[in-house]
Amino acid sequence: MDIVFATANRGKLREAAEILGDGFNIISAEQAGITEDIEETGSTLKENSIIKARYVHEKTGMPCFADDTGLEVEALDGAPGIYSARYAGPGHDFQANVDKLLSEMQGVENRKARFRSVVTLIIDGEEHYFEGEMRGSIAHSRRGAEGFGYDPVFIPEEYPGKTTAELGEAVKNELSHRGKSLRAMASFLKDR
């Protein structure tokens, strides 16, 4: 089954392909002819996920899915949240986002955080939603070379003392917020 993933993030594409497995051909937004940025104007992860999925579906007419993911840090009142990908401002990358987060967390004792992900699937004219969460804490410095985004500073509850960037792709996919929401979507698709 061909299905468009409304993302340009190669890490997310690889992760989704591994989780969905055989039987699904994941097509990037770019491969589907969508090269423009989709403006995320929602005030929640679910709203942004819906905006992206609807945009891609309207442009391609194909089954598609989109996710919106946010890192929510307790001591920062849930920030960066829906702004996780652009936390350091327009034109910045995840290195700058992590730098800003570590700077804001200097001297902060409460390091509890969680990742949340909402996936919107549009198939046969219907919308379906899948959510996932991964709880943990923010490290004091970057560690590990695997993964992407905030992985070098996020310590999942299940592996105290190790960041997701130190765990390897297979373990991360098993624990991750996006992995949970994508597995729920894959299960739904396989049952159809």
PDB file of N, CA and C in Angstrom, residues 83-90 92-93 95-98 100 150:
ATOM      1  N   TYR A  83       5.872  24.128  19.685  1.00  0.00           N
ATOM      2  CA  TYR A  83       6.966  24.871  19.046  1.00  0.00           C
ATOM      3  C   TYR A  83       8.286  24.108  19.080  1.00  0.00           C
ATOM      4  N   SER A  84       8.255  22.819  19.408  1.00  0.00           N
ATOM      5  CA  SER A  84       9.488  22.038  19.583  1.00  0.00           C
ATOM      6  C   SER A  84      10.427  22.111  18.384  1.00  0.00           C
ATOM      7  N   ALA A  85       9.897  22.026  17.170  1.00  0.00           N
ATOM      8  CA  ALA A  85      10.752  22.018  15.981  1.00  0.00           C
ATOM      9  C   ALA A  85      11.327  23.394  15.660  1.00  0.00           C
ATOM     10  N   ARG A  86      10.704  24.434  16.179  1.00  0.00           N
ATOM     11  CA  ARG A  86      11.169  25.802  15.892  1.00  0.00           C
ATOM     12  C   ARG A  86      11.383  26.601  17.180  1.00  0.00           C
ATOM     13  N   TYR A  87      11.812  25.899  18.213  1.00  0.00           N
ATOM     14  CA  TYR A  87      11.970  26.480  19.539  1.00  0.00           C
ATOM     15  C   TYR A  87      12.954  27.644  19.559  1.00  0.00           C
ATOM     16  N   ALA A  88      14.040  27.521  18.829  1.00  0.00           N
ATOM     17  CA  ALA A  88      15.062  28.573  18.820  1.00  0.00           C
ATOM     18  C   ALA A  88      14.746  29.680  17.812  1.00  0.00           C
ATOM     19  N   GLY A  89      13.604  29.579  17.157  1.00  0.00           N
ATOM     20  CA  GLY A  89      13.189  30.612  16.206  1.00  0.00           C
ATOM     21  C   GLY A  89      13.288  30.141  14.773  1.00  0.00           C
ATOM     22  N   PRO A  90      12.741  30.947  13.856  1.00  0.00           N
ATOM     23  CA  PRO A  90      12.749  30.581  12.436  1.00  0.00           C
ATOM     24  C   PRO A  90      14.170  30.401  11.904  1.00  0.00           C
ATOM     25  N   HIS A  92      16.249  28.067  12.464  1.00  0.00           N
ATOM     26  CA  HIS A  92      17.172  27.341  13.325  1.00  0.00           C
ATOM     27  C   HIS A  92      16.960  25.845  13.198  1.00  0.00           C
ATOM     28  N   ASP A  93      17.960  25.091  13.596  1.00  0.00           N
ATOM     29  CA  ASP A  93      17.877  23.634  13.527  1.00  0.00           C
ATOM     30  C   ASP A  93      17.799  23.055  14.941  1.00  0.00           C
ATOM     31  N   GLN A  95      20.042  21.585  16.646  1.00  0.00           N
ATOM     32  CA  GLN A  95      21.204  21.927  17.487  1.00  0.00           C
ATOM     33  C   GLN A  95      20.894  23.196  18.287  1.00  0.00           C
ATOM     34  N   ALA A  96      20.351  24.194  17.587  1.00  0.00           N
ATOM     35  CA  ALA A  96      20.009  25.459  18.250  1.00  0.00           C
ATOM     36  C   ALA A  96      18.874  25.257  19.238  1.00  0.00           C
ATOM     37  N   ASN A  97      17.895  24.410  18.896  1.00  0.00           N
ATOM     38  CA  ASN A  97      16.782  24.131  19.809  1.00  0.00           C
ATOM     39  C   ASN A  97      17.285  23.483  21.101  1.00  0.00           C
ATOM     40  N   VAL A  98      18.192  22.510  20.960  1.00  0.00           N
ATOM     41  CA  VAL A  98      18.757  21.828  22.135  1.00  0.00           C
ATOM     42  C   VAL A  98      19.586  22.805  22.958  1.00  0.00           C
ATOM     43  N   LYS A 100      19.122  26.003  23.251  1.00  0.00           N
ATOM     44  CA  LYS A 100      18.186  26.876  23.973  1.00  0.00           C
ATOM     45  C   LYS A 100      17.585  26.135  25.169  1.00  0.00           C
ATOM     46  N   TYR A 150      15.715  16.113  19.823  1.00  0.00           N
ATOM     47  CA  TYR A 150      16.074  16.237  21.238  1.00  0.00           C
ATOM     48  C   TYR A 150      16.620  14.936  21.821  1.00  0.00           C
TER      49      TYR A 150
END
